[in-house]
Amino acid sequence: MARGRGRLKILGQGWSLSELSAETGADAARSDPPRHRAHLLGVGVGCVFLTGFCELPTPSGAKTMASPQGSLEFGGPLGAAALMLVLPATMFHLLLVARSGPARLLGPPPYLPGPEALWSPRALQLVLAWLGLQAALYLLPARKVAEGQELKNKSRLRYPINGFQALVVTTLLVGLGVSAGLPLDALPEMLLPLAFAATLTAFVFSLLLYLKALVAPASALAPGGNSGNPIYDFFLGRELNPRISSFDFKYFCELRPGLMAWVLINLALLLKEAELRGSPSLAMWLVNGFQLLYVADALWHEEAVLTTMDITHDGFGFMLAFGDLAWVPFTYSLQAQFLLYHPQPLGLPMASVICLINAIGYYVFRGANSQKNTFRKNPSDPRVADLETIPTATGRQLLVSGWWGMVRHPNYLGDLIMALAWSLPCGVSHLLPYFYLFYFTALLVHREARDEQQCLQKYGLAWREYCKRVPYRILPYVY
Ligand SMILES: NC(=O)C1=CN([C@@H]2O[C@H](COP(=O)(O)OP(=O)(O)OC[C@H]3O[C@@H](n4cnc5c(N)ncnc54)[C@H](OP(=O)(O)O)[C@@H]3O)[C@@H](O)[C@H]2O)C=CC1
Ligand SMILES: CC(C)=CCC[C@@H](C)[C@H]1CC=C2C3=C(CC[C@@]21C)[C@@]1(C)CC[C@H](O)C(C)(C)[C@@H]1CC3
């Protein structure tokens, strides 16, 4: 399919793999050394898996995992191993299917990419340069330094609050780059090798984190992720806040490189569409605008991430490293990828309705998150002082009116409403752009269950009382 001023290749309708490989960068064509590396990687992954299954936790020796229920989360080592294969496979499936003609979420991929379509030294260089740039921006003087939650040893870590500043500087640099001829519109053709390089980076990074945790003091270990089973612990992450000096790897990865890469990929897809069709479509503008708002909001409220379970409870392992560095940018940009290859007509009335849905979602999401954060920072703040609360034995209180009196996770509800608004511009002819909504519902339902267990353990009877007073979890009168 070639239209407009540029050329757009769509797979699965007579386009061949060799045609795609020829376009995924000149580096991809030089296939011999990469093929060896890919084999080595496969052998390496295989070894870790085998070791993990041979060393299932024994009653003696291994420390038991400290999930509140005393059982292993995510289905234990088998579940962790399955997720380590299924998550990257899903990401590559989505990348391939988004540009295929039929764009079937549940069908087979249009082809299986060979090493030459996946491996590109240039893609790896780009991923590493991006991480380097974001790390340098992290180290710039911050407008504020925030303290995290209290740790096991009663200390608190300090975190720079300069994520939004990093977004502004990145935007300026990208703007300068594009006006100086940086070919951002080449990015859509490189998504596959970039995603592969990001996955490889996340894998190697998780391995280093795992090794680092072997010499970390017991007080630095996460409540989960220390079962003694290498596969499970590699997946969940052993160390809670791995750092070198004041550089906090988990906090850095959670908000910056992945979220900013996501909006950069969206922008590249928008520019490519403009090049191909003369101007970006209304649907593409909406998807770009909504997701940029979400990312800018996350960075503006950066400090709030310090109270999420990812920072306070989960270790830093493959799940978060892959999630932050590969899954978020390459999967969360799925709607924009789909729109580039499957343009959708969208009229102003429908666009207005979708904007309203996104605005409602954002209002609930931001209202709920800000209300809880304000309350946790200072319960006497006039904005929350009048809300009804339940006292707990820990001295902390639970909100039982306002947003948190409506359902037990109003912020998840708002997030899900926004997820719907991000998919609707893609029309209803395909299931594929709704993948994010399905995945996110599953993620939040599972996350909610994990949080409930943690809260039950923290607050005991007070939590039970809260559940009685606010019986619904996410969706009023339904769930
Ligand atoms: N886009 C994405 O991929 C993802 C987005 N998210 C979003 O991240 C945000 C943060 O989510 P998450 O970290 O899971 O959890 P929450 O922000 O919902 O935090 C849960 C914690 O809030 C506190 N809490 C719960 N109920 C009350 C209450 N009634 N009153 C006061 N405090 C209460 C408890 O901690 P304590 O009492 O210790 O303060 C509990 O552990 C959400 O908006 C979610 O939608 C999450 C995952 C993925
Ligand atoms: C399936 C898979 C690979 C699991 C890993 C899950 C991660 C992708 C998510 C876990 C929690 C996240 C959060 C955000 C992004 C996705 C991950 C990393 C978040 C940064 C998105 C922006 C929000 O405003 C947020 C800051 C509240 C949020 C925090 C949790």
Coordinates of C-alpha atoms and ligand atoms in Angstrom, one line a residue:
M1 CA 0.0 0.0 0.0
A2 CA 1.6 3.3 -1.0
R3 CA -0.4 6.5 -0.6
G4 CA 0.2 10.2 -0.4
R5 CA 3.7 11.5 -0.5
G6 CA 5.4 8.7 1.5
R7 CA 5.1 5.0 1.3
L8 CA 3.4 2.8 3.8
K9 CA 4.0 -0.9 4.0
I10 CA 1.3 -3.1 5.4
L11 CA 2.0 -6.8 6.2
G12 CA -0.2 -9.8 5.8
Q13 CA -1.7 -8.9 2.4
G14 CA 0.9 -10.0 0.0
W15 CA 3.9 -8.3 1.6
S16 CA 6.9 -10.4 2.3
L17 CA 9.3 -10.6 5.2
S18 CA 12.2 -9.8 3.0
E19 CA 10.5 -6.6 2.0
L20 CA 10.1 -5.6 5.6
S21 CA 13.6 -6.6 6.6
A22 CA 15.0 -4.5 3.9
E23 CA 13.2 -1.5 5.5
T24 CA 14.0 -2.1 9.1
G25 CA 17.4 -0.5 8.8
A26 CA 20.5 -1.3 6.9
D27 CA 22.0 -2.9 10.0
A28 CA 19.4 -5.6 10.0
A29 CA 20.6 -6.9 6.7
R30 CA 24.0 -7.8 8.1
S31 CA 22.7 -10.9 9.8
D32 CA 25.6 -13.2 10.6
P33 CA 27.1 -11.9 13.9
P34 CA 23.7 -11.0 15.3
R35 CA 22.4 -14.5 14.6
H36 CA 25.2 -15.9 16.8
R37 CA 24.4 -13.4 19.6
A38 CA 20.7 -14.3 19.4
H39 CA 21.6 -18.0 19.8
L40 CA 23.8 -17.2 22.8
L41 CA 21.0 -15.2 24.3
G42 CA 18.7 -18.1 23.8
V43 CA 21.1 -20.5 25.5
G44 CA 21.6 -18.0 28.4
V45 CA 17.9 -17.6 28.9
G46 CA 17.5 -21.4 28.8
C47 CA 20.1 -21.9 31.4
V48 CA 18.5 -19.5 33.9
F49 CA 15.2 -21.2 33.3
L50 CA 16.6 -24.7 33.9
T51 CA 18.4 -23.6 37.0
G52 CA 15.2 -22.1 38.3
F53 CA 13.1 -25.2 37.9
C54 CA 15.8 -27.4 39.4
E55 CA 16.0 -25.2 42.4
L56 CA 12.4 -25.0 43.4
P57 CA 12.2 -23.7 47.0
T58 CA 13.1 -26.3 49.6
P59 CA 11.5 -26.4 53.0
S60 CA 14.9 -25.7 54.5
G61 CA 17.5 -23.2 53.4
A62 CA 15.5 -20.8 51.2
K63 CA 13.9 -17.9 52.8
T64 CA 10.2 -18.1 52.3
M65 CA 8.6 -15.4 50.2
A66 CA 7.0 -12.6 52.2
S67 CA 3.8 -12.0 50.4
P68 CA 1.2 -11.1 52.9
Q69 CA -0.6 -14.5 52.4
G70 CA 2.7 -16.3 52.8
S71 CA 2.3 -17.8 49.3
L72 CA 4.2 -17.0 46.1
E73 CA 2.5 -14.4 43.9
F74 CA 2.2 -14.5 40.1
G75 CA 1.8 -18.3 40.1
G76 CA 5.2 -18.9 41.6
P77 CA 8.3 -19.8 39.6
L78 CA 6.2 -21.4 36.8
G79 CA 4.0 -18.4 36.5
A80 CA 7.0 -16.1 36.6
A81 CA 8.8 -18.1 33.8
A82 CA 5.6 -18.2 31.7
L83 CA 5.2 -14.4 32.1
M84 CA 8.8 -13.8 31.1
L85 CA 8.1 -15.5 27.8
V86 CA 4.5 -14.5 27.3
L87 CA 5.0 -10.7 27.9
P88 CA 7.7 -10.2 25.4
A89 CA 6.0 -12.5 22.9
T90 CA 2.8 -10.5 23.3
M91 CA 4.6 -7.3 22.7
F92 CA 6.2 -8.5 19.5
H93 CA 2.9 -10.0 18.4
L94 CA 1.2 -6.7 18.8
L95 CA 4.0 -4.8 17.0
L96 CA 3.7 -7.2 14.0
V97 CA -0.1 -7.4 14.0
A98 CA -0.6 -3.6 14.2
R99 CA 1.0 -3.1 10.8
S100 CA -0.6 -6.1 9.2
G101 CA -3.6 -5.8 6.9
P102 CA -6.2 -7.8 8.9
A103 CA -4.8 -6.5 12.3
R104 CA -6.3 -9.4 14.1
L105 CA -5.6 -9.4 17.8
L106 CA -6.3 -13.1 18.2
G107 CA -5.0 -14.4 14.9
P108 CA -1.5 -15.6 14.2
P109 CA 1.1 -12.9 13.5
P110 CA 1.6 -12.1 9.8
Y111 CA 5.1 -13.7 9.9
L112 CA 7.7 -14.8 12.4
P113 CA 10.6 -12.2 12.3
G114 CA 14.0 -13.7 11.9
P115 CA 17.1 -12.4 13.7
E116 CA 17.8 -9.9 10.9
A117 CA 14.5 -8.2 11.5
L118 CA 15.0 -8.0 15.2
W119 CA 18.6 -7.3 15.8
S120 CA 20.1 -3.9 14.8
P121 CA 23.2 -2.4 16.5
R122 CA 21.8 1.0 15.6
A123 CA 18.6 0.3 17.5
L124 CA 20.7 -0.8 20.6
Q125 CA 22.7 2.4 20.3
L126 CA 19.6 4.4 20.2
V127 CA 18.1 2.7 23.3
L128 CA 21.3 3.2 25.2
A129 CA 21.7 6.8 24.1
W130 CA 18.1 7.4 25.2
L131 CA 18.7 5.9 28.6
G132 CA 22.0 7.9 28.9
L133 CA 20.1 11.2 28.1
Q134 CA 17.4 10.5 30.6
A135 CA 19.9 9.5 33.3
A136 CA 21.8 12.8 32.7
L137 CA 18.6 14.7 33.0
Y138 CA 17.8 12.9 36.2
L139 CA 21.1 14.1 37.6
L140 CA 20.4 17.7 36.9
P141 CA 19.7 19.9 39.9
A142 CA 16.1 19.3 41.1
R143 CA 13.5 21.9 42.1
K144 CA 12.8 19.7 45.1
V145 CA 14.1 16.6 46.9
A146 CA 11.4 14.4 48.4
E147 CA 11.6 11.7 51.1
G148 CA 10.2 8.3 50.4
Q149 CA 8.2 6.1 52.8
E150 CA 9.9 4.8 55.9
L151 CA 12.0 1.7 55.3
K152 CA 12.5 -1.4 57.5
N153 CA 15.5 0.2 59.2
K154 CA 13.4 3.4 59.9
S155 CA 15.4 5.5 57.4
R156 CA 13.9 7.3 54.4
L157 CA 15.5 7.6 51.0
R158 CA 15.6 10.9 49.1
Y159 CA 14.5 11.4 45.5
P160 CA 15.0 14.3 43.1
I161 CA 11.7 15.7 41.8
N162 CA 12.7 16.9 38.3
G163 CA 10.8 14.5 36.0
F164 CA 8.6 17.2 34.5
Q165 CA 11.7 19.3 33.9
A166 CA 13.3 16.3 32.1
L167 CA 10.2 16.1 29.9
V168 CA 10.5 19.8 29.0
V169 CA 14.2 19.5 28.2
T170 CA 13.6 16.3 26.2
T171 CA 10.8 18.1 24.2
L172 CA 13.1 21.0 23.5
L173 CA 16.0 18.7 22.4
V174 CA 13.6 16.6 20.2
G175 CA 12.2 19.8 18.7
L176 CA 15.7 21.2 18.0
G177 CA 16.7 17.8 16.6
V178 CA 13.7 17.6 14.2
S179 CA 14.2 21.1 12.9
A180 CA 17.9 20.3 12.3
G181 CA 16.8 17.2 10.3
L182 CA 16.6 14.4 12.8
P183 CA 14.6 11.8 10.9
L184 CA 12.0 11.1 13.6
D185 CA 9.6 9.7 11.0
A186 CA 12.0 6.8 10.5
L187 CA 11.1 5.6 14.0
P188 CA 7.9 3.7 13.0
E189 CA 9.9 1.4 10.7
M190 CA 12.4 0.7 13.5
L191 CA 9.9 -0.3 16.2
L192 CA 10.7 -4.0 16.0
P193 CA 14.5 -3.8 16.4
L194 CA 14.0 -1.0 19.0
A195 CA 11.7 -3.2 21.0
F196 CA 14.1 -6.1 20.8
A197 CA 17.0 -3.9 21.9
A198 CA 14.9 -2.5 24.8
T199 CA 14.0 -6.1 25.8
L200 CA 17.6 -7.2 25.7
T201 CA 18.6 -4.2 27.7
A202 CA 15.9 -4.9 30.3
F203 CA 17.0 -8.6 30.5
V204 CA 20.7 -7.7 31.0
F205 CA 19.8 -5.0 33.5
S206 CA 17.6 -7.3 35.5
L207 CA 20.5 -9.8 35.6
L208 CA 22.9 -7.2 37.0
L209 CA 20.2 -6.1 39.5
Y210 CA 19.9 -9.8 40.6
L211 CA 23.6 -10.1 41.0
K212 CA 23.8 -6.8 42.9
A213 CA 21.1 -8.0 45.3
L214 CA 23.3 -11.0 46.2
V215 CA 25.6 -8.6 48.1
A216 CA 22.9 -6.3 49.4
P217 CA 22.2 -6.3 53.2
A218 CA 19.0 -8.1 54.3
S219 CA 17.4 -4.8 55.3
A220 CA 17.6 -3.7 51.6
L221 CA 15.6 -6.6 50.3
A222 CA 12.0 -6.4 49.1
P223 CA 9.2 -8.2 51.0
G224 CA 8.6 -10.3 47.9
G225 CA 11.2 -11.6 45.4
N226 CA 13.3 -13.4 48.0
S227 CA 12.0 -16.9 47.9
G228 CA 15.3 -18.5 47.1
N229 CA 14.1 -19.6 43.7
P230 CA 16.2 -17.8 41.1
I231 CA 13.6 -17.6 38.4
Y232 CA 10.9 -16.2 40.7
D233 CA 13.3 -13.8 42.3
F234 CA 14.8 -12.7 39.0
F235 CA 11.3 -11.9 37.8
L236 CA 10.0 -10.1 40.9
G237 CA 13.3 -8.4 41.9
R238 CA 15.2 -9.0 45.1
E239 CA 16.3 -5.5 46.1
L240 CA 13.7 -3.0 47.0
N241 CA 15.5 0.2 46.1
P242 CA 18.7 -0.6 44.2
R243 CA 20.9 2.4 44.0
I244 CA 24.4 3.5 43.1
S245 CA 25.1 6.5 45.3
S246 CA 22.0 8.6 45.1
F247 CA 20.9 7.2 41.7
D248 CA 17.8 5.2 42.3
F249 CA 17.3 2.7 39.4
K250 CA 13.7 1.8 40.0
Y251 CA 12.4 5.3 40.6
F252 CA 14.3 6.4 37.5
C253 CA 12.9 3.7 35.3
E254 CA 9.3 3.8 36.6
L255 CA 8.6 7.3 35.2
R256 CA 11.2 8.6 32.8
P257 CA 12.7 6.6 29.9
G258 CA 9.6 4.4 29.2
L259 CA 6.9 7.0 29.6
M260 CA 8.8 9.6 27.5
A261 CA 9.7 7.1 24.9
W262 CA 6.0 6.2 24.6
V263 CA 5.0 9.8 23.8
L264 CA 8.0 10.1 21.5
I265 CA 6.9 7.0 19.5
N266 CA 3.4 8.4 19.4
L267 CA 4.8 11.7 18.0
A268 CA 6.9 9.8 15.4
L269 CA 3.7 8.0 14.3
L270 CA 1.9 11.2 14.0
L271 CA 4.6 12.8 11.9
K272 CA 4.7 9.7 9.7
E273 CA 1.0 10.0 9.2
A274 CA 1.4 13.7 8.2
E275 CA 4.1 12.7 5.7
L276 CA 1.9 10.0 4.2
R277 CA -1.5 11.6 4.1
G278 CA -0.7 15.3 4.1
S279 CA -1.8 15.9 7.7
P280 CA -2.4 13.8 10.9
S281 CA -5.9 12.5 11.3
L282 CA -8.2 13.7 14.1
A283 CA -8.1 10.2 15.6
M284 CA -4.2 10.4 15.8
W285 CA -4.4 13.9 17.3
L286 CA -6.7 12.6 20.0
V287 CA -4.6 9.6 20.9
N288 CA -1.5 11.7 21.0
G289 CA -3.1 14.4 23.1
F290 CA -4.7 12.1 25.6
Q291 CA -1.6 10.0 26.2
L292 CA 0.7 13.1 26.4
L293 CA -1.7 14.5 29.1
Y294 CA -1.4 11.2 31.0
V295 CA 2.4 11.2 30.8
A296 CA 2.8 14.9 31.6
D297 CA 0.5 14.4 34.6
A298 CA 2.5 11.5 35.9
L299 CA 5.7 13.5 35.7
W300 CA 4.1 16.6 37.2
H301 CA 2.9 14.5 40.1
E302 CA 6.2 12.6 40.2
E303 CA 6.3 12.6 44.0
A304 CA 3.1 10.6 44.2
V305 CA 4.9 7.5 42.7
L306 CA 6.8 7.2 45.9
T307 CA 3.7 5.7 47.6
T308 CA 2.8 3.2 44.9
M309 CA 3.4 -0.5 45.6
D310 CA 6.0 -0.6 42.9
I311 CA 8.2 1.6 44.9
T312 CA 7.2 0.6 48.5
H313 CA 6.7 -3.1 48.1
D314 CA 8.0 -4.7 44.9
G315 CA 11.6 -5.4 44.2
F316 CA 13.3 -4.2 41.0
G317 CA 13.5 -7.3 38.7
F318 CA 12.6 -8.3 35.2
M319 CA 8.9 -7.5 35.6
L320 CA 9.4 -3.8 36.3
A321 CA 12.5 -3.4 34.2
F322 CA 10.9 -5.0 31.1
G323 CA 7.5 -3.3 32.0
D324 CA 9.1 0.2 32.3
L325 CA 11.7 0.0 29.5
A326 CA 10.0 -2.1 26.8
W327 CA 6.3 -2.9 27.5
V328 CA 5.2 0.6 28.2
P329 CA 6.7 2.4 25.2
F330 CA 6.0 -0.3 22.6
T331 CA 2.7 -1.7 23.8
Y332 CA 1.1 1.5 25.1
S333 CA 1.6 3.2 21.8
L334 CA -0.5 0.5 20.1
Q335 CA -3.4 2.7 19.2
A336 CA -1.2 5.2 17.4
Q337 CA 0.6 2.3 15.6
F338 CA -2.8 0.9 14.5
L339 CA -4.0 4.3 13.3
L340 CA -0.9 4.8 11.1
Y341 CA -1.7 1.6 9.2
H342 CA -5.5 1.6 9.5
P343 CA -6.7 5.2 9.2
Q344 CA -10.1 5.7 10.8
P345 CA -12.7 8.3 10.0
L346 CA -13.7 10.4 13.0
G347 CA -16.3 13.2 13.0
L348 CA -16.3 16.1 15.3
P349 CA -19.4 15.1 17.3
M350 CA -17.9 11.6 18.1
A351 CA -14.5 13.2 18.8
S352 CA -16.2 15.6 21.3
V353 CA -17.9 12.6 23.0
I354 CA -14.5 10.8 23.3
C355 CA -12.9 14.0 24.7
L356 CA -15.7 14.2 27.3
I357 CA -15.0 10.5 28.3
N358 CA -11.3 11.2 28.6
A359 CA -12.0 14.3 30.7
I360 CA -14.3 12.4 33.0
G361 CA -11.7 9.6 33.4
Y362 CA -9.0 12.1 34.1
Y363 CA -11.2 14.0 36.6
V364 CA -11.9 10.8 38.6
F365 CA -8.2 9.6 38.3
R366 CA -6.6 12.9 39.3
G367 CA -9.3 13.7 41.9
A368 CA -8.9 10.4 43.7
N369 CA -5.1 10.3 43.5
S370 CA -4.7 13.9 44.7
Q371 CA -7.2 13.4 47.5
K372 CA -5.4 10.4 48.9
N373 CA -2.0 12.1 48.5
T374 CA -3.1 15.3 50.1
F375 CA -4.6 13.3 53.0
R376 CA -1.5 11.2 53.5
K377 CA 0.7 14.2 53.5
N378 CA -1.4 16.2 55.9
P379 CA -4.8 15.0 57.2
S380 CA -5.6 18.5 58.5
D381 CA -5.3 20.0 55.0
P382 CA -8.6 22.0 54.6
R383 CA -9.2 20.2 51.3
V384 CA -9.6 16.8 53.1
A385 CA -10.1 17.8 56.8
D386 CA -13.8 17.3 56.6
L387 CA -13.8 13.9 55.1
E388 CA -14.9 10.9 57.2
T389 CA -12.2 8.5 58.3
I390 CA -11.6 5.2 60.0
P391 CA -8.8 5.1 62.5
T392 CA -6.4 2.1 62.3
A393 CA -4.0 0.6 64.9
T394 CA -1.0 1.9 63.0
G395 CA -2.0 5.5 63.7
R396 CA -2.9 6.1 60.1
Q397 CA -6.5 6.7 59.0
L398 CA -8.5 5.4 56.1
L399 CA -10.7 7.8 54.1
V400 CA -14.3 6.5 54.0
S401 CA -16.0 9.4 52.2
G402 CA -15.2 11.5 49.2
W403 CA -13.7 9.6 46.3
W404 CA -12.5 6.8 48.6
G405 CA -16.0 6.3 49.9
M406 CA -17.4 5.6 46.5
V407 CA -15.3 2.5 45.7
R408 CA -12.1 1.2 47.2
H409 CA -10.1 2.1 44.1
P410 CA -11.6 5.1 42.5
N411 CA -8.2 6.0 40.9
Y412 CA -8.3 2.7 38.9
L413 CA -11.8 3.5 37.7
G414 CA -10.7 6.8 36.3
D415 CA -7.7 5.2 34.7
L416 CA -9.9 2.6 33.0
I417 CA -12.3 5.2 31.7
M418 CA -9.3 7.0 30.1
A419 CA -8.2 3.7 28.7
L420 CA -11.5 3.4 26.9
A421 CA -11.2 6.9 25.6
W422 CA -7.8 6.1 24.1
S423 CA -9.2 3.2 22.1
L424 CA -12.4 4.7 20.9
P425 CA -10.7 7.0 18.3
C426 CA -9.7 3.8 16.5
G427 CA -13.3 2.9 15.8
V428 CA -15.0 -0.4 16.4
S429 CA -14.0 -2.4 13.3
H430 CA -11.0 -4.0 15.1
L431 CA -10.4 -5.5 18.5
L432 CA -6.7 -4.8 18.4
P433 CA -6.7 -1.1 19.6
Y434 CA -8.8 -2.3 22.6
F435 CA -5.9 -4.6 23.8
Y436 CA -4.8 -1.9 26.2
L437 CA -8.2 -1.8 27.8
F438 CA -8.4 -5.6 28.3
Y439 CA -4.8 -5.9 29.5
F440 CA -5.2 -2.9 31.9
T441 CA -8.4 -4.3 33.3
A442 CA -6.6 -7.6 34.1
L443 CA -3.6 -5.7 35.5
L444 CA -5.7 -3.5 37.8
V445 CA -8.0 -6.3 39.0
H446 CA -4.9 -8.3 39.9
R447 CA -3.2 -5.3 41.4
E448 CA -6.2 -4.4 43.4
A449 CA -6.2 -8.0 44.9
R450 CA -2.6 -7.6 45.8
D451 CA -3.2 -4.2 47.4
E452 CA -6.2 -5.6 49.4
Q453 CA -4.0 -8.3 50.8
Q454 CA -1.3 -5.8 51.8
C455 CA -3.9 -3.5 53.4
L456 CA -5.5 -6.3 55.2
Q457 CA -2.1 -7.2 56.7
K458 CA -1.3 -3.6 57.5
Y459 CA -4.7 -2.5 58.9
G460 CA -6.4 -5.7 60.0
L461 CA -9.9 -5.1 61.4
A462 CA -9.9 -1.4 60.3
W463 CA -9.5 -2.6 56.7
R464 CA -12.4 -5.1 57.2
E465 CA -14.5 -2.3 58.5
Y466 CA -13.6 -0.2 55.4
C467 CA -14.6 -3.1 53.1
K468 CA -17.9 -3.3 54.9
R469 CA -18.5 0.5 54.6
V470 CA -17.3 0.6 50.9
P471 CA -18.2 -2.8 49.5
Y472 CA -17.3 -2.2 45.8
R473 CA -13.7 -2.4 44.7
I474 CA -13.5 -0.5 41.3
L475 CA -16.9 -0.2 39.6
P476 CA -19.8 0.9 41.8
Y477 CA -22.6 -1.8 42.1
V478 CA -20.7 -4.1 39.7
Y479 CA -17.3 -5.0 41.1
Ligands
LIG1 N1 -1.0 3.0 33.4 C1 -0.6 1.9 34.0 O1 0.0 1.0 33.4 C2 -0.7 1.8 35.5 C3 -1.3 2.8 36.2 N2 -1.5 2.7 37.6 C4 -2.1 3.8 38.3 O2 -1.3 4.1 39.3 C5 -2.0 4.8 40.4 C6 -1.5 4.3 41.7 O3 -1.9 2.9 41.9 P1 -1.5 1.9 43.0 O4 -0.1 2.2 43.4 O5 -1.8 0.5 42.5 O6 -2.4 2.1 44.2 P2 -3.1 3.3 45.0 O7 -2.6 4.6 44.6 O8 -4.6 3.1 44.9 O9 -2.6 3.1 46.4 C7 -3.1 2.0 47.3 C8 -2.8 2.4 48.7 O10 -3.6 3.6 49.0 C9 -3.8 3.5 50.4 N3 -5.2 3.5 50.6 C10 -6.1 2.6 50.1 N4 -7.4 2.9 50.5 C11 -7.3 4.1 51.2 C12 -8.2 4.9 51.9 N5 -9.5 4.6 51.9 N6 -7.8 6.0 52.5 C13 -6.5 6.3 52.5 N7 -5.5 5.6 51.9 C14 -5.9 4.4 51.3 C15 -3.1 2.3 50.9 O11 -1.8 2.6 51.3 P3 -1.4 3.4 52.6 O12 -2.5 3.3 53.6 O13 -0.1 2.8 53.1 O14 -1.2 4.8 52.2 C16 -3.1 1.4 49.7 O15 -2.0 0.5 49.8 C17 -3.5 4.5 40.1 O16 -4.1 5.6 39.6 C18 -3.4 3.4 39.0 O17 -4.6 3.5 38.2 C19 -1.1 1.5 38.2 C20 -0.6 0.5 37.5 C21 -0.3 0.6 36.1
LIG2 C1 2.6 -6.6 32.2 C2 3.9 -6.0 32.8 C3 5.0 -6.0 32.0 C4 3.8 -5.6 34.1 C5 4.6 -4.5 34.6 C6 3.6 -3.5 34.9 C7 4.2 -2.1 34.6 C8 4.1 -1.9 33.1 C9 3.3 -1.1 35.4 C10 3.3 -1.3 36.9 C11 3.0 -0.1 37.5 C12 3.1 0.9 36.6 C13 2.8 2.3 36.7 C14 2.8 3.2 35.7 C15 3.2 2.7 34.3 C16 3.1 1.2 34.2 C17 3.7 0.4 35.3 C18 5.2 0.6 35.3 C19 2.6 4.7 35.9 C20 4.0 5.2 35.9 C21 1.8 5.3 34.7 C22 1.5 6.7 34.9 C23 0.7 6.9 36.2 O1 0.3 8.3 36.3 C24 1.4 6.4 37.4 C25 2.6 7.3 37.8 C26 0.4 6.5 38.6 C27 1.8 4.9 37.1 C28 2.5 4.2 38.3 C29 2.4 2.7 38.1

